[in-house]
CSV table of C-alpha atoms in Angstrom, one decimal:
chain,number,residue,atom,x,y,z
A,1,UNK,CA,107.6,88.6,155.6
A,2,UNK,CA,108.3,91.4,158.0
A,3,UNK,CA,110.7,89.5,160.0
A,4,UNK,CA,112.7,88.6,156.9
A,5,UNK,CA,112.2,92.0,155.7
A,6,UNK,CA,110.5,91.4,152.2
A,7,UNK,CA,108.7,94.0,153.4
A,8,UNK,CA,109.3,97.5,155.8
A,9,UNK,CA,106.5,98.1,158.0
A,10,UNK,CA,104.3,101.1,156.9
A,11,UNK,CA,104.1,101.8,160.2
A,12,UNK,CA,106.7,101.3,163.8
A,13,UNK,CA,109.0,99.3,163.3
A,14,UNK,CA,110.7,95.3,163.5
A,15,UNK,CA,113.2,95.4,165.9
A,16,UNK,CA,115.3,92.4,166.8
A,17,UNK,CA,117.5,92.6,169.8
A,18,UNK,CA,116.4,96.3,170.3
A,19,UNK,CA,117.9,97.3,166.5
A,20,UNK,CA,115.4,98.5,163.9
A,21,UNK,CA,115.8,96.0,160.8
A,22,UNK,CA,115.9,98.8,158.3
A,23,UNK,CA,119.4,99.4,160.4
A,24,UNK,CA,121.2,96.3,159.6
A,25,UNK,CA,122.8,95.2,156.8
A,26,UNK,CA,120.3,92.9,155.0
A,27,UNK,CA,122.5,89.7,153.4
A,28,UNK,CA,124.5,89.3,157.1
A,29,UNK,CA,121.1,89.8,159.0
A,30,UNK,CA,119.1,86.7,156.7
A,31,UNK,CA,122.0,84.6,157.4
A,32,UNK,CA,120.9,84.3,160.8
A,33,UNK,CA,117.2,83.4,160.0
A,34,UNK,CA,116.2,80.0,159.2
A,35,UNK,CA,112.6,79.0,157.9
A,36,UNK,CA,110.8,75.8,157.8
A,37,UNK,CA,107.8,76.4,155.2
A,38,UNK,CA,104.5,75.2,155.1
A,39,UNK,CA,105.2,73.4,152.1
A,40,UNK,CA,109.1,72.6,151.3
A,41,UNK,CA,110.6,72.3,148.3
A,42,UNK,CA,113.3,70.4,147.7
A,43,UNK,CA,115.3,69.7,144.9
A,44,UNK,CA,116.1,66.9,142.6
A,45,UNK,CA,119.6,66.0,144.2
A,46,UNK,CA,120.8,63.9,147.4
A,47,UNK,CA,119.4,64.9,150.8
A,48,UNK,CA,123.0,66.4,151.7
A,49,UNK,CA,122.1,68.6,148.9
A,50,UNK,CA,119.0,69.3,150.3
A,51,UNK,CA,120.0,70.1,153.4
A,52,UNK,CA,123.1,72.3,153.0
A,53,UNK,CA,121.3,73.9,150.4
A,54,UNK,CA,122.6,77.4,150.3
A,55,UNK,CA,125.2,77.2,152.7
A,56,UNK,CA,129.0,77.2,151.7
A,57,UNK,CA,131.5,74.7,153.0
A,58,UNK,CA,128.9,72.7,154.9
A,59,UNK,CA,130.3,70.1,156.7
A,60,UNK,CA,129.4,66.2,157.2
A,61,UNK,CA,129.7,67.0,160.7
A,62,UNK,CA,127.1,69.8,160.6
A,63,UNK,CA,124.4,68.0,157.8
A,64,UNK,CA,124.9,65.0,160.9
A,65,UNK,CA,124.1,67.7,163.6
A,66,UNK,CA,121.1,69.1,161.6
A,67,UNK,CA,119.5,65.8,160.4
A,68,UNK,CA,119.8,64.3,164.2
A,69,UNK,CA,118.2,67.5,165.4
A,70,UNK,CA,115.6,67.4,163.3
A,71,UNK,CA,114.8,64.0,163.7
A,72,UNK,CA,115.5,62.7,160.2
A,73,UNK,CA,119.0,61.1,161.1
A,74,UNK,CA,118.1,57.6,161.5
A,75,UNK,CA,116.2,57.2,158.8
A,76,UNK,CA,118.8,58.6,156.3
A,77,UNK,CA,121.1,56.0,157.7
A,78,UNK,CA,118.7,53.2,156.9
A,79,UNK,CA,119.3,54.2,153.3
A,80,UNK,CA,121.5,52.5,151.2
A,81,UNK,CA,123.9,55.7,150.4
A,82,UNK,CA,122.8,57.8,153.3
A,83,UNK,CA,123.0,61.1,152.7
A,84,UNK,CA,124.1,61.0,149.2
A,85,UNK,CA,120.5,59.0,148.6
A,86,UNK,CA,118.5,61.2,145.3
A,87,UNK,CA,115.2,62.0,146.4
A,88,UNK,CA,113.6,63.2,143.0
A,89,UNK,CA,112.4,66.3,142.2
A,90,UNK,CA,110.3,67.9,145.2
A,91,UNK,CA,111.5,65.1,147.4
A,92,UNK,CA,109.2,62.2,145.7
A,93,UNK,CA,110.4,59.3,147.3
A,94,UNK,CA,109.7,60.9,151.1
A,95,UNK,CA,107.0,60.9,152.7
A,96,UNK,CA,105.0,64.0,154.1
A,97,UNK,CA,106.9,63.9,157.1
A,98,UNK,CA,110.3,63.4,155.8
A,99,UNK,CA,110.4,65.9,153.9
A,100,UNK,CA,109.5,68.2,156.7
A,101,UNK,CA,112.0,66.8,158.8
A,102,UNK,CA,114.8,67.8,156.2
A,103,UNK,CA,113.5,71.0,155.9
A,104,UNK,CA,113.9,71.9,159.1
A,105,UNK,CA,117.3,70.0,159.1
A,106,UNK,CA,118.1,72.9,156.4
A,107,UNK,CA,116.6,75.9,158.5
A,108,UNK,CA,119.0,74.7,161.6
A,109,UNK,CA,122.2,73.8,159.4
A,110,UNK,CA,123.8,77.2,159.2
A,111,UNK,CA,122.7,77.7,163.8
A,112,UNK,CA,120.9,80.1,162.8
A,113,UNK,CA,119.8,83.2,165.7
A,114,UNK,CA,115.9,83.3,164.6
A,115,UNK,CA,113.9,80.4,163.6
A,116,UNK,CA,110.8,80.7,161.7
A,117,UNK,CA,108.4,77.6,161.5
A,118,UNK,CA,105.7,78.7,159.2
A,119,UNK,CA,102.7,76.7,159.4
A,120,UNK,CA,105.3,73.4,159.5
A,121,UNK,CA,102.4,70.9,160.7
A,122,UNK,CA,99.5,71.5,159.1
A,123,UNK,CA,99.3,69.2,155.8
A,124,UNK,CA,100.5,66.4,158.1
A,125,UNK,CA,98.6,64.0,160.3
A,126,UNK,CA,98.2,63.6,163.7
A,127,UNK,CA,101.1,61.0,164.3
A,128,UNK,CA,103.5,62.2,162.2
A,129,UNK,CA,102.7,65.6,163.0
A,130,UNK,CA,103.1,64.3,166.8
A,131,UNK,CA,107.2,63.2,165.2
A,132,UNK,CA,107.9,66.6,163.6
A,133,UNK,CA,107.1,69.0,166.7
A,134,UNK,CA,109.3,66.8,168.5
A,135,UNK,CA,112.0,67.8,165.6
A,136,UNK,CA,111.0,71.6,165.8
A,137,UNK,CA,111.1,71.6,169.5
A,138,UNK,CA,114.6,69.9,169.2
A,139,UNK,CA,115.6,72.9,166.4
A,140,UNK,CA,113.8,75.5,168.5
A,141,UNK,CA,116.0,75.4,171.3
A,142,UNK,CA,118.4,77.8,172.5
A,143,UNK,CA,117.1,79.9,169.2
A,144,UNK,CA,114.3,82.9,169.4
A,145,UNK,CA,111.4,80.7,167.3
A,146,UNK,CA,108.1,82.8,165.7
A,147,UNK,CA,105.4,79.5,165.0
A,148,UNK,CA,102.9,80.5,162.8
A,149,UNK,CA,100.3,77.8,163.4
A,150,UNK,CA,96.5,77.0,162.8
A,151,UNK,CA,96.7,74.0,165.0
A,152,UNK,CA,97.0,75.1,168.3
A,153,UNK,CA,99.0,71.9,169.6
A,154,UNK,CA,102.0,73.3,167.7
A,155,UNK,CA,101.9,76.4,169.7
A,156,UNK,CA,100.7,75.0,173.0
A,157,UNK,CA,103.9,75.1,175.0
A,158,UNK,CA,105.0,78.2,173.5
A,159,UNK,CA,106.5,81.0,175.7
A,160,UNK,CA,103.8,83.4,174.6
A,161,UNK,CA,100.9,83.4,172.1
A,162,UNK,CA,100.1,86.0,170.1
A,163,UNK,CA,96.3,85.5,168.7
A,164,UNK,CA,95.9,87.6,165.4
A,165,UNK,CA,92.4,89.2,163.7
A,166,UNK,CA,93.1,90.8,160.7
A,167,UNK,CA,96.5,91.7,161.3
A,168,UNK,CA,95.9,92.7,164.8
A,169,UNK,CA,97.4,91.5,167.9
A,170,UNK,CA,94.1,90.1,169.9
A,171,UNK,CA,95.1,88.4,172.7
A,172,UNK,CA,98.7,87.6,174.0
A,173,UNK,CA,99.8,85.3,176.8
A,174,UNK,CA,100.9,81.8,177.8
A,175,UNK,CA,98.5,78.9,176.8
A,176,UNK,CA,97.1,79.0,180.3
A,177,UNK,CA,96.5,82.6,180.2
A,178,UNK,CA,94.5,82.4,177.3
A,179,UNK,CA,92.4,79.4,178.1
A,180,UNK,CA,91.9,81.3,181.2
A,181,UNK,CA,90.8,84.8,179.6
A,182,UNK,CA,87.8,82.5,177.7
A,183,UNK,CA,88.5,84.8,174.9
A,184,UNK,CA,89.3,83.9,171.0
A,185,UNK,CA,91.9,81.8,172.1
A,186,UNK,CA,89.4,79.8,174.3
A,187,UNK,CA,87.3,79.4,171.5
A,188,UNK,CA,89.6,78.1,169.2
A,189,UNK,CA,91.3,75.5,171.5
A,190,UNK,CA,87.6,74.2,172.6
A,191,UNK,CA,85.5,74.5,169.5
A,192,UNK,CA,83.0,76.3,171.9
């Protein structure tokens, strides 16, 4: 919420690039910020739709670009009508997966600067969860990526880790580090 500026810190500030937030002009500085949610919604409509949802002029070219990076490409051309396939109202006729895999096709559309995956795994099981980190590592490239994760194999190969209590900032490091440290992080990734 802080990093989409819902919200204005009470305290410091959220800098990106060195530049406060409260500094930049709000509507140009969201356009650069795409989020995959913990639970997407999607509309009754085709999965082009769905995917350029939001986004003006969107190209076939770029929905193509999205869908392959997020992994969902090949199955939309196993549909009858492709992209203009309905997929009901919250994206009934998907699976768990899927309709992960075109929500994050709709965070990357627009090439967003910041990517925000927000807890993008957890209501999925372990193979297809295994399918749509490949798809978020695919969209996390070349972007700066915050993963907010309870399951630590999303964030394993993360640049660094930032273990939070209570809002606080526990423990920071590189998986390594922290399985090294044998602190919370430790804990967590070992059940000990």
């Amino acid at each position: 919420d802080l990093v989409m500026r819902f919200y204005d810190p009470q305290g410091g500030a959220v800098k990106v690039d060195g530049i406060d937030l409260r500094d930049l002009e709000l509507k140009s500085y969201r356009r650069q910020i795409g989020v995959v949610p913990q639970d997407p919604v999607l509309m009754k409509g085709t999965l082009a739709y769905n995917i350029g949802y939001g986004c003006r002029g969107m190209t076939k070219a770029s929905l193509e670009r999205a869908a392959k990076m997020a992994g969902i490409y090949d199955f939309i051309m196993t549909l009858p009508r492709g992209f203009d396939t309905e997929v009901g109202e919250r994206g009934v006729t998907l699976s768990g997966g899927q309709r992960q895999r075109v929500a994050i096709a709709r965070a990357v559309v627009r090439d967003p600067r910041i990517l925000i995956m927000d807890e993008a795994t957890s209501s999925l099981d372990a193979l297809v969860e295994q399918q749509v980190q490949e798809a978020m590592h695919n969209a996390m490239e070349g972007r700066t990526s915050i993963v907010i994760a309870h399951r630590l194999s999303t964030v394993q190969n993360s640049d660094a880790i930032m273990v939070l209590d209570h809002g606080r900032i526990i423990e920071r490091g590189t998986h390594d580090d922290l399985i090294a440290q044998k602190g919370t992080y430790y804990q967590l990734y070992t059940g000990a």
